[in-house]
Amino acid sequence: MTDINPMWRIKTLTEQFGPCGIGWRYEITDKQLCPSSDGTIAAFVDINLYYNEGGAWSEAIPGTGGAMFAAKEKAGLYTDDDCFKKALTDAISVAAKALGIGADVYWEKDGSKYDNKPQDTQKEPSENDKLILEILNLGKERSIEAACQKKFGKGLRKLSTDELKTVRDLMKENEAQP
């Protein structure tokens, strides 16, 4: 299991519907900076995504994305001038999820209770798969892989459940530190 590169979702939108502006498009409906009590500032972008099928545009598919404008780091606050671009990319990804783009990454099987398949054929993700997804949601995949190689001498997907819990806990501690 892995997290999805946002550019893969954009590529898939383009492959499925055509180039942006012709086969799919988005409109930014809101942008805002939200300060928190600890001095950090989050940037959020709301969009409506549309796709064109058979010459007709779909109804709006909403997506909200976020990124940090001012994040706490060891040396103090870091300001990211790309925060709105990152938040927009995230919002496109969120809206694309509603179209099922990348769904197979999050579900081991595509079945649901509405399929003709018996319920017991649908396997719950393993504890390791859940931990890996949680870890990937806490940070950048490449830096996580490098840290796992350094600490354990093996990649994220080769770690034991206990090692995965250690990585998750360390990442949560880093996230909480000022």
C-alpha positions as MATLAB code, in Angstrom:
seq = 'MTDINPMWRIKTLTEQFGPCGIGWRYEITDKQLCPSSDGTIAAFVDINLYYNEGGAWSEAIPGTGGAMFAAKEKAGLYTDDDCFKKALTDAISVAAKALGIGADVYWEKDGSKYDNKPQDTQKEPSENDKLILEILNLGKERSIEAACQKKFGKGLRKLSTDELKTVRDLMKENEAQP';
ca = [
       0.000    0.000    0.000;
       1.230    3.490   -0.779;
       0.013    7.042   -0.966;
      -0.769    8.515   -4.366;
       1.359   11.138   -6.061;
      -1.021   14.056   -6.795;
       0.400   14.412  -10.302;
      -0.697   10.828  -10.978;
      -4.276   11.881  -10.220;
      -3.976   14.875  -12.571;
      -2.488   12.603  -15.252;
      -5.359   10.155  -14.756;
      -7.949   12.952  -15.012;
      -6.307   13.976  -18.292;
      -6.181   10.404  -19.612;
      -9.814    9.811  -18.640;
     -11.374   13.098  -19.799;
      -8.795   14.990  -21.894;
      -6.640   18.048  -21.177;
      -7.475   20.414  -18.347;
      -9.804   23.107  -19.639;
     -11.256   20.827  -22.317;
     -12.070   17.499  -20.684;
     -11.934   18.583  -17.054;
     -11.560   21.861  -15.234;
     -11.748   23.395  -11.804;
     -12.716   26.714  -10.324;
     -11.353   28.105   -7.097;
     -14.268   29.033   -4.868;
     -12.368   30.111   -1.743;
      -8.844   30.670   -0.438;
      -8.031   31.435    3.163;
      -5.267   31.567    5.724;
      -6.188   30.221    9.156;
      -3.882   31.132   12.049;
      -3.710   28.881   15.072;
      -2.885   29.666   18.681;
       0.643   28.215   18.359;
       1.714   30.723   15.677;
       1.336   28.368   12.728;
      -0.857   29.350    9.791;
      -2.637   26.913    7.490;
      -3.679   27.729    3.933;
      -6.866   26.245    2.505;
      -8.256   26.233   -1.020;
     -11.787   25.145   -1.953;
     -12.532   24.150   -5.520;
     -15.260   22.776   -7.695;
     -14.029   20.169  -10.177;
     -15.953   19.473  -13.381;
     -15.466   16.873  -16.087;
     -16.838   16.846  -19.612;
     -18.483   13.693  -20.850;
     -20.364   13.493  -24.118;
     -20.168   17.267  -24.561;
     -21.853   18.030  -21.235;
     -20.156   19.287  -18.096;
     -20.757   17.441  -14.841;
     -22.175   18.947  -11.695;
     -19.584   20.473   -9.353;
     -17.422   18.025   -7.420;
     -16.147   19.905   -4.354;
     -12.662   19.503   -2.952;
     -10.833   21.206   -0.099;
      -7.067   21.130    0.136;
      -4.668   22.425    2.705;
      -1.004   23.181    3.273;
       0.997   25.068    5.848;
       1.807   28.726    5.179;
       3.740   29.164    8.439;
       4.980   25.945   10.016;
       7.025   25.462   13.160;
      10.463   24.025   12.598;
      13.452   23.609   14.892;
      14.822   26.998   13.837;
      11.455   28.730   14.263;
       8.596   29.538   11.916;
       9.085   28.714    8.240;
       6.942   30.500    5.658;
       6.091   28.600    2.472;
       5.249   30.812   -0.489;
       4.004   27.736   -2.417;
       1.314   26.942    0.167;
      -1.650   27.916   -2.032;
      -0.266   25.938   -4.978;
       0.123   22.907   -2.686;
      -3.355   23.406   -1.251;
      -4.803   23.634   -4.785;
      -3.071   20.398   -5.806;
      -4.446   18.771   -2.652;
      -7.958   20.044   -3.416;
      -7.812   18.572   -6.944;
      -6.716   15.257   -5.432;
      -9.583   15.333   -2.920;
     -12.152   16.014   -5.652;
     -10.616   13.296   -7.864;
     -11.068   10.795   -5.020;
     -14.825   11.374   -5.297;
     -14.552   10.104   -8.885;
     -12.817    6.974   -7.606;
      -9.429    7.943   -9.003;
      -6.905    5.958   -6.985;
      -9.541    4.040   -5.031;
      -7.770    0.728   -5.642;
      -4.830    1.951   -3.566;
      -7.006    2.376   -0.493;
      -9.146   -0.752   -0.887;
      -7.606   -4.168   -1.268;
     -10.654   -5.309   -3.217;
     -13.219   -3.226   -5.034;
     -16.220   -5.045   -3.563;
     -18.930   -3.569   -1.404;
     -22.060   -4.804    0.341;
     -23.982   -4.028   -2.851;
     -21.975   -6.471   -5.002;
     -23.081  -10.021   -5.662;
     -19.946  -11.223   -3.876;
     -20.296  -12.803   -0.447;
     -19.295  -10.394    2.328;
     -16.610  -12.694    3.728;
     -14.480  -12.365    0.550;
     -13.756   -8.742    1.425;
     -10.628   -8.606    3.506;
     -10.021   -5.891    6.068;
      -6.612   -4.189    5.550;
      -3.926   -5.709    7.756;
      -2.647   -3.872   10.815;
       0.607   -3.213    8.923;
      -1.274   -1.752    5.928;
      -3.243    0.544    8.248;
      -0.056    1.655   10.016;
       1.737    2.286    6.708;
      -1.147    4.437    5.430;
      -1.255    6.355    8.728;
       2.522    6.933    8.545;
       2.360    8.083    4.919;
      -0.368   10.558    5.847;
       1.973   12.061    8.463;
       4.789   12.964    6.082;
       6.586   12.763    2.765;
       7.026    9.209    1.451;
      10.640    9.633    0.240;
      11.876   11.051    3.535;
      10.034    8.324    5.429;
      11.657    5.623    3.293;
      15.093    7.169    3.867;
      14.533    7.377    7.628;
      13.399    3.733    7.774;
      16.472    2.647    5.817;
      18.677    4.588    8.217;
      16.999    3.419   11.454;
      16.088   -0.181   10.584;
      18.171   -0.977    7.481;
      15.054   -1.737    5.439;
      12.193    0.033    3.685;
       8.844    0.962    5.218;
       6.952   -1.950    3.676;
       9.429   -4.477    5.122;
       9.047   -3.325    8.742;
       7.385   -5.414   11.425;
       4.256   -4.197   13.187;
       6.315   -3.088   16.208;
       8.771   -1.192   13.976;
       5.852    0.486   12.156;
       4.370    1.572   15.493;
       7.759    3.036   16.459;
       7.914    5.032   13.187;
       4.342    6.277   13.646;
       4.966    7.310   17.256;
       8.209    9.120   16.359;
       6.452   11.009   13.559;
       3.598   12.005   15.862;
       6.128   13.235   18.443;
       7.915   15.305   15.768;
       4.590   16.746   14.631;
       3.742   17.824   18.181;
       7.097   19.466   18.951;
       7.342   23.257   18.646;
];
